[in-house]
């Protein structure tokens, strides 16, 4: 699909199961991507920059298994559940500094994903959000996160750090299970420290 520089909204199921769709051009004016918009576009490998994009709804890119990267996401505030689930070739995501919530299963089984950058505005990470991201090595600033859902980082065997957990008041069951290389960064006598102790996860103290 060629450039669509004036398009502002991609509706739900707009390109659902367009199995031969390989690339999407300029989406520089798009503000929202509806649920299942590109779901199961199994040949989709590239998509243009979306600097004005604010919302990515549920299953927007579900099982786009050849999608390697998504462009500028610096205006995105929410990522819906299952948004990138099964995007097994997705190696990186852009600037997520304005995202406040990451839905359940949002990046589940993105097995090529190696890092997630600035998440300083995120307050909640849904259940299984990064479950099975076996190449994920680091996650950026999580200092605003108060809630991490169950199984959120389960099986992230390459993960060594998840940023600063100073604000966390709730961590679900098995959130960091099978993360054998992980060390948490916590405040003394905090909920996160008690969680780490109870689950025998190595931790270190945050240095302000």
mmCIF file with all atom_site columns, C-alpha atoms in Angstrom:
data_model
loop_
_atom_site.group_PDB
_atom_site.id
_atom_site.type_symbol
_atom_site.label_atom_id
_atom_site.label_alt_id
_atom_site.label_comp_id
_atom_site.label_asym_id
_atom_site.label_entity_id
_atom_site.label_seq_id
_atom_site.pdbx_PDB_ins_code
_atom_site.Cartn_x
_atom_site.Cartn_y
_atom_site.Cartn_z
_atom_site.occupancy
_atom_site.B_iso_or_equiv
_atom_site.pdbx_formal_charge
_atom_site.auth_seq_id
_atom_site.auth_comp_id
_atom_site.auth_asym_id
_atom_site.auth_atom_id
_atom_site.pdbx_PDB_model_num
ATOM 1   C CA . UNK A 1 1   ? 0.000   0.000   0.000  1.00 0.00 ? 1   UNK A CA 1
ATOM 2   C CA . UNK A 1 2   ? 1.391   3.392   -0.937 1.00 0.00 ? 2   UNK A CA 1
ATOM 3   C CA . UNK A 1 3   ? 1.659   6.560   1.096  1.00 0.00 ? 3   UNK A CA 1
ATOM 4   C CA . UNK A 1 4   ? -1.435  7.808   2.920  1.00 0.00 ? 4   UNK A CA 1
ATOM 5   C CA . UNK A 1 5   ? -0.190  11.075  4.420  1.00 0.00 ? 5   UNK A CA 1
ATOM 6   C CA . UNK A 1 6   ? -3.652  12.530  5.095  1.00 0.00 ? 6   UNK A CA 1
ATOM 7   C CA . UNK A 1 7   ? -5.221  9.447   6.669  1.00 0.00 ? 7   UNK A CA 1
ATOM 8   C CA . UNK A 1 8   ? -6.060  10.004  10.354 1.00 0.00 ? 8   UNK A CA 1
ATOM 9   C CA . UNK A 1 9   ? -7.871  6.810   11.378 1.00 0.00 ? 9   UNK A CA 1
ATOM 10  C CA . UNK A 1 10  ? -7.426  3.155   10.490 1.00 0.00 ? 10  UNK A CA 1
ATOM 11  C CA . UNK A 1 11  ? -10.657 1.449   11.444 1.00 0.00 ? 11  UNK A CA 1
ATOM 12  C CA . UNK A 1 12  ? -11.106 -1.911  13.130 1.00 0.00 ? 12  UNK A CA 1
ATOM 13  C CA . UNK A 1 13  ? -10.416 -4.854  10.819 1.00 0.00 ? 13  UNK A CA 1
ATOM 14  C CA . UNK A 1 14  ? -9.431  -2.479  8.002  1.00 0.00 ? 14  UNK A CA 1
ATOM 15  C CA . UNK A 1 15  ? -6.755  -4.831  6.674  1.00 0.00 ? 15  UNK A CA 1
ATOM 16  C CA . UNK A 1 16  ? -7.726  -7.944  8.624  1.00 0.00 ? 16  UNK A CA 1
ATOM 17  C CA . UNK A 1 17  ? -6.099  -11.070 7.200  1.00 0.00 ? 17  UNK A CA 1
ATOM 18  C CA . UNK A 1 18  ? -4.668  -9.294  4.147  1.00 0.00 ? 18  UNK A CA 1
ATOM 19  C CA . UNK A 1 19  ? -2.177  -12.106 3.877  1.00 0.00 ? 19  UNK A CA 1
ATOM 20  C CA . UNK A 1 20  ? -0.307  -10.716 0.839  1.00 0.00 ? 20  UNK A CA 1
ATOM 21  C CA . UNK A 1 21  ? 0.165   -7.196  2.247  1.00 0.00 ? 21  UNK A CA 1
ATOM 22  C CA . UNK A 1 22  ? 3.924   -6.604  2.507  1.00 0.00 ? 22  UNK A CA 1
ATOM 23  C CA . UNK A 1 23  ? 4.322   -2.934  3.407  1.00 0.00 ? 23  UNK A CA 1
ATOM 24  C CA . UNK A 1 24  ? 2.407   0.197   4.321  1.00 0.00 ? 24  UNK A CA 1
ATOM 25  C CA . UNK A 1 25  ? 3.823   3.610   3.412  1.00 0.00 ? 25  UNK A CA 1
ATOM 26  C CA . UNK A 1 26  ? 3.547   7.067   4.945  1.00 0.00 ? 26  UNK A CA 1
ATOM 27  C CA . UNK A 1 27  ? 1.040   7.128   7.816  1.00 0.00 ? 27  UNK A CA 1
ATOM 28  C CA . UNK A 1 28  ? 2.291   10.408  9.224  1.00 0.00 ? 28  UNK A CA 1
ATOM 29  C CA . UNK A 1 29  ? -1.183  11.775  10.051 1.00 0.00 ? 29  UNK A CA 1
ATOM 30  C CA . UNK A 1 30  ? -2.689  8.625   11.585 1.00 0.00 ? 30  UNK A CA 1
ATOM 31  C CA . UNK A 1 31  ? -3.895  9.154   15.164 1.00 0.00 ? 31  UNK A CA 1
ATOM 32  C CA . UNK A 1 32  ? -5.553  5.815   15.905 1.00 0.00 ? 32  UNK A CA 1
ATOM 33  C CA . UNK A 1 33  ? -5.348  2.203   14.780 1.00 0.00 ? 33  UNK A CA 1
ATOM 34  C CA . UNK A 1 34  ? -8.457  0.167   15.518 1.00 0.00 ? 34  UNK A CA 1
ATOM 35  C CA . UNK A 1 35  ? -8.714  -3.354  16.862 1.00 0.00 ? 35  UNK A CA 1
ATOM 36  C CA . UNK A 1 36  ? -7.614  -6.107  14.480 1.00 0.00 ? 36  UNK A CA 1
ATOM 37  C CA . UNK A 1 37  ? -6.681  -3.451  11.906 1.00 0.00 ? 37  UNK A CA 1
ATOM 38  C CA . UNK A 1 38  ? -3.703  -5.439  10.599 1.00 0.00 ? 38  UNK A CA 1
ATOM 39  C CA . UNK A 1 39  ? -4.395  -8.675  12.460 1.00 0.00 ? 39  UNK A CA 1
ATOM 40  C CA . UNK A 1 40  ? -2.903  -11.749 10.781 1.00 0.00 ? 40  UNK A CA 1
ATOM 41  C CA . UNK A 1 41  ? -1.304  -9.810  7.922  1.00 0.00 ? 41  UNK A CA 1
ATOM 42  C CA . UNK A 1 42  ? 1.336   -12.511 7.889  1.00 0.00 ? 42  UNK A CA 1
ATOM 43  C CA . UNK A 1 43  ? 3.421   -10.993 5.069  1.00 0.00 ? 43  UNK A CA 1
ATOM 44  C CA . UNK A 1 44  ? 3.517   -7.461  6.511  1.00 0.00 ? 44  UNK A CA 1
ATOM 45  C CA . UNK A 1 45  ? 7.159   -6.557  7.111  1.00 0.00 ? 45  UNK A CA 1
ATOM 46  C CA . UNK A 1 46  ? 7.310   -2.758  7.275  1.00 0.00 ? 46  UNK A CA 1
ATOM 47  C CA . UNK A 1 47  ? 5.072   0.103   8.219  1.00 0.00 ? 47  UNK A CA 1
ATOM 48  C CA . UNK A 1 48  ? 5.826   3.819   7.944  1.00 0.00 ? 48  UNK A CA 1
ATOM 49  C CA . UNK A 1 49  ? 6.398   6.346   10.706 1.00 0.00 ? 49  UNK A CA 1
ATOM 50  C CA . UNK A 1 50  ? 3.361   7.286   12.751 1.00 0.00 ? 50  UNK A CA 1
ATOM 51  C CA . UNK A 1 51  ? 4.479   10.329  14.773 1.00 0.00 ? 51  UNK A CA 1
ATOM 52  C CA . UNK A 1 52  ? 0.905   11.435  15.540 1.00 0.00 ? 52  UNK A CA 1
ATOM 53  C CA . UNK A 1 53  ? -0.402  8.009   16.535 1.00 0.00 ? 53  UNK A CA 1
ATOM 54  C CA . UNK A 1 54  ? -2.031  8.096   19.983 1.00 0.00 ? 54  UNK A CA 1
ATOM 55  C CA . UNK A 1 55  ? -3.787  4.746   20.417 1.00 0.00 ? 55  UNK A CA 1
ATOM 56  C CA . UNK A 1 56  ? -3.085  1.205   19.278 1.00 0.00 ? 56  UNK A CA 1
ATOM 57  C CA . UNK A 1 57  ? -6.160  -0.891  19.968 1.00 0.00 ? 57  UNK A CA 1
ATOM 58  C CA . UNK A 1 58  ? -6.377  -4.571  20.832 1.00 0.00 ? 58  UNK A CA 1
ATOM 59  C CA . UNK A 1 59  ? -4.942  -7.083  18.379 1.00 0.00 ? 59  UNK A CA 1
ATOM 60  C CA . UNK A 1 60  ? -3.982  -4.282  15.986 1.00 0.00 ? 60  UNK A CA 1
ATOM 61  C CA . UNK A 1 61  ? -0.948  -6.196  14.704 1.00 0.00 ? 61  UNK A CA 1
ATOM 62  C CA . UNK A 1 62  ? -1.816  -9.636  16.086 1.00 0.00 ? 62  UNK A CA 1
ATOM 63  C CA . UNK A 1 63  ? 0.339   -12.365 14.540 1.00 0.00 ? 63  UNK A CA 1
ATOM 64  C CA . UNK A 1 64  ? 2.041   -10.134 11.978 1.00 0.00 ? 64  UNK A CA 1
ATOM 65  C CA . UNK A 1 65  ? 4.876   -12.602 12.183 1.00 0.00 ? 65  UNK A CA 1
ATOM 66  C CA . UNK A 1 66  ? 7.151   -10.914 9.620  1.00 0.00 ? 66  UNK A CA 1
ATOM 67  C CA . UNK A 1 67  ? 6.830   -7.382  11.019 1.00 0.00 ? 67  UNK A CA 1
ATOM 68  C CA . UNK A 1 68  ? 10.358  -6.280  11.905 1.00 0.00 ? 68  UNK A CA 1
ATOM 69  C CA . UNK A 1 69  ? 9.831   -2.798  13.287 1.00 0.00 ? 69  UNK A CA 1
ATOM 70  C CA . UNK A 1 70  ? 7.309   -0.062  13.865 1.00 0.00 ? 70  UNK A CA 1
ATOM 71  C CA . UNK A 1 71  ? 8.306   3.535   13.393 1.00 0.00 ? 71  UNK A CA 1
ATOM 72  C CA . UNK A 1 72  ? 7.922   6.618   15.517 1.00 0.00 ? 72  UNK A CA 1
ATOM 73  C CA . UNK A 1 73  ? 5.477   5.911   18.338 1.00 0.00 ? 73  UNK A CA 1
ATOM 74  C CA . UNK A 1 74  ? 6.383   8.938   20.424 1.00 0.00 ? 74  UNK A CA 1
ATOM 75  C CA . UNK A 1 75  ? 2.767   10.180  20.696 1.00 0.00 ? 75  UNK A CA 1
ATOM 76  C CA . UNK A 1 76  ? 1.211   6.831   21.648 1.00 0.00 ? 76  UNK A CA 1
ATOM 77  C CA . UNK A 1 77  ? -0.464  6.847   25.062 1.00 0.00 ? 77  UNK A CA 1
ATOM 78  C CA . UNK A 1 78  ? -1.949  3.341   25.187 1.00 0.00 ? 78  UNK A CA 1
ATOM 79  C CA . UNK A 1 79  ? -1.187  -0.063  23.709 1.00 0.00 ? 79  UNK A CA 1
ATOM 80  C CA . UNK A 1 80  ? -4.140  -2.419  23.786 1.00 0.00 ? 80  UNK A CA 1
ATOM 81  C CA . UNK A 1 81  ? -4.246  -6.066  24.734 1.00 0.00 ? 81  UNK A CA 1
ATOM 82  C CA . UNK A 1 82  ? -2.773  -8.528  22.253 1.00 0.00 ? 82  UNK A CA 1
ATOM 83  C CA . UNK A 1 83  ? -1.641  -5.546  20.116 1.00 0.00 ? 83  UNK A CA 1
ATOM 84  C CA . UNK A 1 84  ? 1.611   -7.159  18.946 1.00 0.00 ? 84  UNK A CA 1
ATOM 85  C CA . UNK A 1 85  ? 1.081   -10.710 20.183 1.00 0.00 ? 85  UNK A CA 1
ATOM 86  C CA . UNK A 1 86  ? 2.911   -13.212 18.018 1.00 0.00 ? 86  UNK A CA 1
ATOM 87  C CA . UNK A 1 87  ? 4.965   -10.628 16.096 1.00 0.00 ? 87  UNK A CA 1
ATOM 88  C CA . UNK A 1 88  ? 7.884   -13.018 16.282 1.00 0.00 ? 88  UNK A CA 1
ATOM 89  C CA . UNK A 1 89  ? 10.170  -10.972 14.004 1.00 0.00 ? 89  UNK A CA 1
ATOM 90  C CA . UNK A 1 90  ? 9.645   -7.664  15.824 1.00 0.00 ? 90  UNK A CA 1
ATOM 91  C CA . UNK A 1 91  ? 13.105  -6.648  17.001 1.00 0.00 ? 91  UNK A CA 1
ATOM 92  C CA . UNK A 1 92  ? 12.448  -3.146  18.268 1.00 0.00 ? 92  UNK A CA 1
ATOM 93  C CA . UNK A 1 93  ? 9.752   -0.661  19.128 1.00 0.00 ? 93  UNK A CA 1
ATOM 94  C CA . UNK A 1 94  ? 10.257  3.070   18.980 1.00 0.00 ? 94  UNK A CA 1
ATOM 95  C CA . UNK A 1 95  ? 9.957   5.767   21.616 1.00 0.00 ? 95  UNK A CA 1
ATOM 96  C CA . UNK A 1 96  ? 7.210   4.822   24.079 1.00 0.00 ? 96  UNK A CA 1
ATOM 97  C CA . UNK A 1 97  ? 7.807   7.669   26.506 1.00 0.00 ? 97  UNK A CA 1
ATOM 98  C CA . UNK A 1 98  ? 4.156   8.812   26.506 1.00 0.00 ? 98  UNK A CA 1
ATOM 99  C CA . UNK A 1 99  ? 2.571   5.381   26.911 1.00 0.00 ? 99  UNK A CA 1
ATOM 100 C CA . UNK A 1 100 ? 0.651   5.107   30.186 1.00 0.00 ? 100 UNK A CA 1
ATOM 101 C CA . UNK A 1 101 ? -0.671  1.550   29.889 1.00 0.00 ? 101 UNK A CA 1
ATOM 102 C CA . UNK A 1 102 ? 0.411   -1.663  28.196 1.00 0.00 ? 102 UNK A CA 1
ATOM 103 C CA . UNK A 1 103 ? -2.430  -4.118  27.823 1.00 0.00 ? 103 UNK A CA 1
ATOM 104 C CA . UNK A 1 104 ? -2.423  -7.822  28.590 1.00 0.00 ? 104 UNK A CA 1
ATOM 105 C CA . UNK A 1 105 ? -0.545  -10.032 26.160 1.00 0.00 ? 105 UNK A CA 1
ATOM 106 C CA . UNK A 1 106 ? 0.511   -6.874  24.270 1.00 0.00 ? 106 UNK A CA 1
ATOM 107 C CA . UNK A 1 107 ? 3.925   -8.184  23.222 1.00 0.00 ? 107 UNK A CA 1
ATOM 108 C CA . UNK A 1 108 ? 3.512   -11.853 24.076 1.00 0.00 ? 108 UNK A CA 1
ATOM 109 C CA . UNK A 1 109 ? 5.768   -14.186 22.078 1.00 0.00 ? 109 UNK A CA 1
ATOM 110 C CA . UNK A 1 110 ? 7.667   -11.341 20.397 1.00 0.00 ? 110 UNK A CA 1
ATOM 111 C CA . UNK A 1 111 ? 10.656  -13.639 20.554 1.00 0.00 ? 111 UNK A CA 1
ATOM 112 C CA . UNK A 1 112 ? 13.014  -11.365 18.563 1.00 0.00 ? 112 UNK A CA 1
ATOM 113 C CA . UNK A 1 113 ? 12.376  -8.275  20.698 1.00 0.00 ? 113 UNK A CA 1
ATOM 114 C CA . UNK A 1 114 ? 15.641  -7.314  22.419 1.00 0.00 ? 114 UNK A CA 1
ATOM 115 C CA . UNK A 1 115 ? 14.844  -4.077  24.226 1.00 0.00 ? 115 UNK A CA 1
ATOM 116 C CA . UNK A 1 116 ? 12.062  -1.714  25.175 1.00 0.00 ? 116 UNK A CA 1
ATOM 117 C CA . UNK A 1 117 ? 13.064  1.884   25.807 1.00 0.00 ? 117 UNK A CA 1
ATOM 118 C CA . UNK A 1 118 ? 11.691  4.713   27.896 1.00 0.00 ? 118 UNK A CA 1
ATOM 119 C CA . UNK A 1 119 ? 8.518   3.634   29.681 1.00 0.00 ? 119 UNK A CA 1
ATOM 120 C CA . UNK A 1 120 ? 8.659   6.412   32.249 1.00 0.00 ? 120 UNK A CA 1
ATOM 121 C CA . UNK A 1 121 ? 4.948   7.290   31.878 1.00 0.00 ? 121 UNK A CA 1
ATOM 122 C CA . UNK A 1 122 ? 3.647   3.725   32.152 1.00 0.00 ? 122 UNK A CA 1
ATOM 123 C CA . UNK A 1 123 ? 1.573   3.067   35.263 1.00 0.00 ? 123 UNK A CA 1
ATOM 124 C CA . UNK A 1 124 ? 0.349   -0.463  34.503 1.00 0.00 ? 124 UNK A CA 1
ATOM 125 C CA . UNK A 1 125 ? 1.655   -3.487  32.637 1.00 0.00 ? 125 UNK A CA 1
ATOM 126 C CA . UNK A 1 126 ? -0.974  -6.102  31.880 1.00 0.00 ? 126 UNK A CA 1
ATOM 127 C CA . UNK A 1 127 ? -0.881  -9.835  32.414 1.00 0.00 ? 127 UNK A CA 1
ATOM 128 C CA . UNK A 1 128 ? 1.493   -11.710 30.088 1.00 0.00 ? 128 UNK A CA 1
ATOM 129 C CA . UNK A 1 129 ? 2.434   -8.414  28.403 1.00 0.00 ? 129 UNK A CA 1
ATOM 130 C CA . UNK A 1 130 ? 5.964   -9.608  27.604 1.00 0.00 ? 130 UNK A CA 1
ATOM 131 C CA . UNK A 1 131 ? 5.458   -13.321 28.264 1.00 0.00 ? 131 UNK A CA 1
ATOM 132 C CA . UNK A 1 132 ? 7.732   -15.406 26.050 1.00 0.00 ? 132 UNK A CA 1
ATOM 133 C CA . UNK A 1 133 ? 9.931   -12.531 24.858 1.00 0.00 ? 133 UNK A CA 1
ATOM 134 C CA . UNK A 1 134 ? 12.948  -14.771 25.126 1.00 0.00 ? 134 UNK A CA 1
ATOM 135 C CA . UNK A 1 135 ? 15.423  -12.317 23.547 1.00 0.00 ? 135 UNK A CA 1
ATOM 136 C CA . UNK A 1 136 ? 14.387  -9.332  25.666 1.00 0.00 ? 136 UNK A CA 1
ATOM 137 C CA . UNK A 1 137 ? 17.455  -8.087  27.514 1.00 0.00 ? 137 UNK A CA 1
ATOM 138 C CA . UNK A 1 138 ? 16.348  -4.816  29.062 1.00 0.00 ? 138 UNK A CA 1
ATOM 139 C CA . UNK A 1 139 ? 13.320  -2.683  29.776 1.00 0.00 ? 139 UNK A CA 1
ATOM 140 C CA . UNK A 1 140 ? 13.679  1.047   30.407 1.00 0.00 ? 140 UNK A CA 1
ATOM 141 C CA . UNK A 1 141 ? 12.451  3.329   33.168 1.00 0.00 ? 141 UNK A CA 1
ATOM 142 C CA . UNK A 1 142 ? 9.478   1.866   35.036 1.00 0.00 ? 142 UNK A CA 1
ATOM 143 C CA . UNK A 1 143 ? 9.541   4.331   37.909 1.00 0.00 ? 143 UNK A CA 1
ATOM 144 C CA . UNK A 1 144 ? 5.851   5.247   37.484 1.00 0.00 ? 144 UNK A CA 1
ATOM 145 C CA . UNK A 1 145 ? 4.566   1.672   37.297 1.00 0.00 ? 145 UNK A CA 1
ATOM 146 C CA . UNK A 1 146 ? 2.277   0.727   40.167 1.00 0.00 ? 146 UNK A CA 1
ATOM 147 C CA . UNK A 1 147 ? 0.911   -2.576  38.837 1.00 0.00 ? 147 UNK A CA 1
ATOM 148 C CA . UNK A 1 148 ? 2.527   -5.485  36.992 1.00 0.00 ? 148 UNK A CA 1
ATOM 149 C CA . UNK A 1 149 ? 0.166   -8.264  35.961 1.00 0.00 ? 149 UNK A CA 1
ATOM 150 C CA . UNK A 1 150 ? 0.649   -11.984 36.408 1.00 0.00 ? 150 UNK A CA 1
ATOM 151 C CA . UNK A 1 151 ? 3.021   -13.700 33.997 1.00 0.00 ? 151 UNK A CA 1
ATOM 152 C CA . UNK A 1 152 ? 4.007   -10.235 32.679 1.00 0.00 ? 152 UNK A CA 1
ATOM 153 C CA . UNK A 1 153 ? 7.644   -11.118 31.979 1.00 0.00 ? 153 UNK A CA 1
ATOM 154 C CA . UNK A 1 154 ? 7.415   -14.892 32.259 1.00 0.00 ? 154 UNK A CA 1
ATOM 155 C CA . UNK A 1 155 ? 10.077  -16.739 30.278 1.00 0.00 ? 155 UNK A CA 1
ATOM 156 C CA . UNK A 1 156 ? 12.157  -13.654 29.453 1.00 0.00 ? 156 UNK A CA 1
ATOM 157 C CA . UNK A 1 157 ? 15.293  -15.700 29.913 1.00 0.00 ? 157 UNK A CA 1
ATOM 158 C CA . UNK A 1 158 ? 17.687  -13.045 28.565 1.00 0.00 ? 158 UNK A CA 1
ATOM 159 C CA . UNK A 1 159 ? 16.272  -10.251 30.724 1.00 0.00 ? 159 UNK A CA 1
ATOM 160 C CA . UNK A 1 160 ? 18.799  -8.699  33.104 1.00 0.00 ? 160 UNK A CA 1
ATOM 161 C CA . UNK A 1 161 ? 16.987  -5.553  34.269 1.00 0.00 ? 161 UNK A CA 1
ATOM 162 C CA . UNK A 1 162 ? 13.560  -3.931  34.239 1.00 0.00 ? 162 UNK A CA 1
ATOM 163 C CA . UNK A 1 163 ? 14.435  -0.463  35.393 1.00 0.00 ? 163 UNK A CA 1
ATOM 164 C CA . UNK A 1 164 ? 13.322  1.207   38.581 1.00 0.00 ? 164 UNK A CA 1
ATOM 165 C CA . UNK A 1 165 ? 10.453  -0.386  40.549 1.00 0.00 ? 165 UNK A CA 1
ATOM 166 C CA . UNK A 1 166 ? 10.115  2.302   43.221 1.00 0.00 ? 166 UNK A CA 1
ATOM 167 C CA . UNK A 1 167 ? 6.360   2.874   42.763 1.00 0.00 ? 167 UNK A CA 1
ATOM 168 C CA . UNK A 1 168 ? 5.143   -0.715  42.428 1.00 0.00 ? 168 UNK A CA 1
ATOM 169 C CA . UNK A 1 169 ? 2.403   -1.763  44.838 1.00 0.00 ? 169 UNK A CA 1
ATOM 170 C CA . UNK A 1 170 ? 1.167   -4.882  43.055 1.00 0.00 ? 170 UNK A CA 1
ATOM 171 C CA . UNK A 1 171 ? 2.953   -7.669  41.182 1.00 0.00 ? 171 UNK A CA 1
ATOM 172 C CA . UNK A 1 172 ? 0.959   -10.649 39.953 1.00 0.00 ? 172 UNK A CA 1
ATOM 173 C CA . UNK A 1 173 ? 1.822   -14.319 40.286 1.00 0.00 ? 173 UNK A CA 1
ATOM 174 C CA . UNK A 1 174 ? 4.686   -15.637 38.169 1.00 0.00 ? 174 UNK A CA 1
ATOM 175 C CA . UNK A 1 175 ? 5.381   -12.143 36.782 1.00 0.00 ? 175 UNK A CA 1
ATOM 176 C CA . UNK A 1 176 ? 9.141   -12.769 36.672 1.00 0.00 ? 176 UNK A CA 1
ATOM 177 C CA . UNK A 1 177 ? 9.269   -16.572 36.707 1.00 0.00 ? 177 UNK A CA 1
ATOM 178 C CA . UNK A 1 178 ? 11.793  -18.227 34.371 1.00 0.00 ? 178 UNK A CA 1
ATOM 179 C CA . UNK A 1 179 ? 13.809  -14.984 34.195 1.00 0.00 ? 179 UNK A CA 1
ATOM 180 C CA . UNK A 1 180 ? 17.027  -16.627 35.318 1.00 0.00 ? 180 UNK A CA 1
ATOM 181 C CA . UNK A 1 181 ? 19.322  -13.642 34.660 1.00 0.00 ? 181 UNK A CA 1
ATOM 182 C CA . UNK A 1 182 ? 17.155  -10.929 36.205 1.00 0.00 ? 182 UNK A CA 1
ATOM 183 C CA . UNK A 1 183 ? 18.093  -8.592  39.028 1.00 0.00 ? 183 UNK A CA 1
ATOM 184 C CA . UNK A 1 184 ? 15.374  -6.227  40.240 1.00 0.00 ? 184 UNK A CA 1
ATOM 185 C CA . UNK A 1 185 ? 16.062  -2.635  41.313 1.00 0.00 ? 185 UNK A CA 1
ATOM 186 C CA . UNK A 1 186 ? 14.040  -1.784  44.423 1.00 0.00 ? 186 UNK A CA 1
ATOM 187 C CA . UNK A 1 187 ? 13.787  0.593   47.361 1.00 0.00 ? 187 UNK A CA 1
ATOM 188 C CA . UNK A 1 188 ? 14.610  -0.669  50.862 1.00 0.00 ? 188 UNK A CA 1
ATOM 189 C CA . UNK A 1 189 ? 11.613  -2.047  52.765 1.00 0.00 ? 189 UNK A CA 1
ATOM 190 C CA . UNK A 1 190 ? 9.375   -1.646  49.734 1.00 0.00 ? 190 UNK A CA 1
ATOM 191 C CA . UNK A 1 191 ? 6.702   -3.869  48.249 1.00 0.00 ? 191 UNK A CA 1
ATOM 192 C CA . UNK A 1 192 ? 9.093   -4.733  45.404 1.00 0.00 ? 192 UNK A CA 1
ATOM 193 C CA . UNK A 1 193 ? 11.825  -5.787  47.825 1.00 0.00 ? 193 UNK A CA 1
ATOM 194 C CA . UNK A 1 194 ? 9.427   -8.026  49.740 1.00 0.00 ? 194 UNK A CA 1
ATOM 195 C CA . UNK A 1 195 ? 8.222   -9.525  46.467 1.00 0.00 ? 195 UNK A CA 1
ATOM 196 C CA . UNK A 1 196 ? 11.797  -10.233 45.387 1.00 0.00 ? 196 UNK A CA 1
ATOM 197 C CA . UNK A 1 197 ? 12.592  -11.882 48.716 1.00 0.00 ? 197 UNK A CA 1
ATOM 198 C CA . UNK A 1 198 ? 9.423   -13.989 48.689 1.00 0.00 ? 198 UNK A CA 1
ATOM 199 C CA . UNK A 1 199 ? 10.103  -15.202 45.150 1.00 0.00 ? 199 UNK A CA 1
ATOM 200 C CA . UNK A 1 200 ? 13.859  -15.584 45.581 1.00 0.00 ? 200 UNK A CA 1
ATOM 201 C CA . UNK A 1 201 ? 14.667  -13.073 42.852 1.00 0.00 ? 201 UNK A CA 1
ATOM 202 C CA . UNK A 1 202 ? 18.024  -11.263 43.110 1.00 0.00 ? 202 UNK A CA 1
ATOM 203 C CA . UNK A 1 203 ? 17.691  -7.547  43.746 1.00 0.00 ? 203 UNK A CA 1
ATOM 204 C CA . UNK A 1 204 ? 19.703  -4.413  44.304 1.00 0.00 ? 204 UNK A CA 1
ATOM 205 C CA . UNK A 1 205 ? 18.795  -1.097  45.860 1.00 0.00 ? 205 UNK A CA 1
ATOM 206 C CA . UNK A 1 206 ? 17.990  1.990   43.818 1.00 0.00 ? 206 UNK A CA 1
ATOM 207 C CA . UNK A 1 207 ? 20.577  4.717   44.161 1.00 0.00 ? 207 UNK A CA 1
ATOM 208 C CA . UNK A 1 208 ? 19.018  8.183   43.897 1.00 0.00 ? 208 UNK A CA 1
#
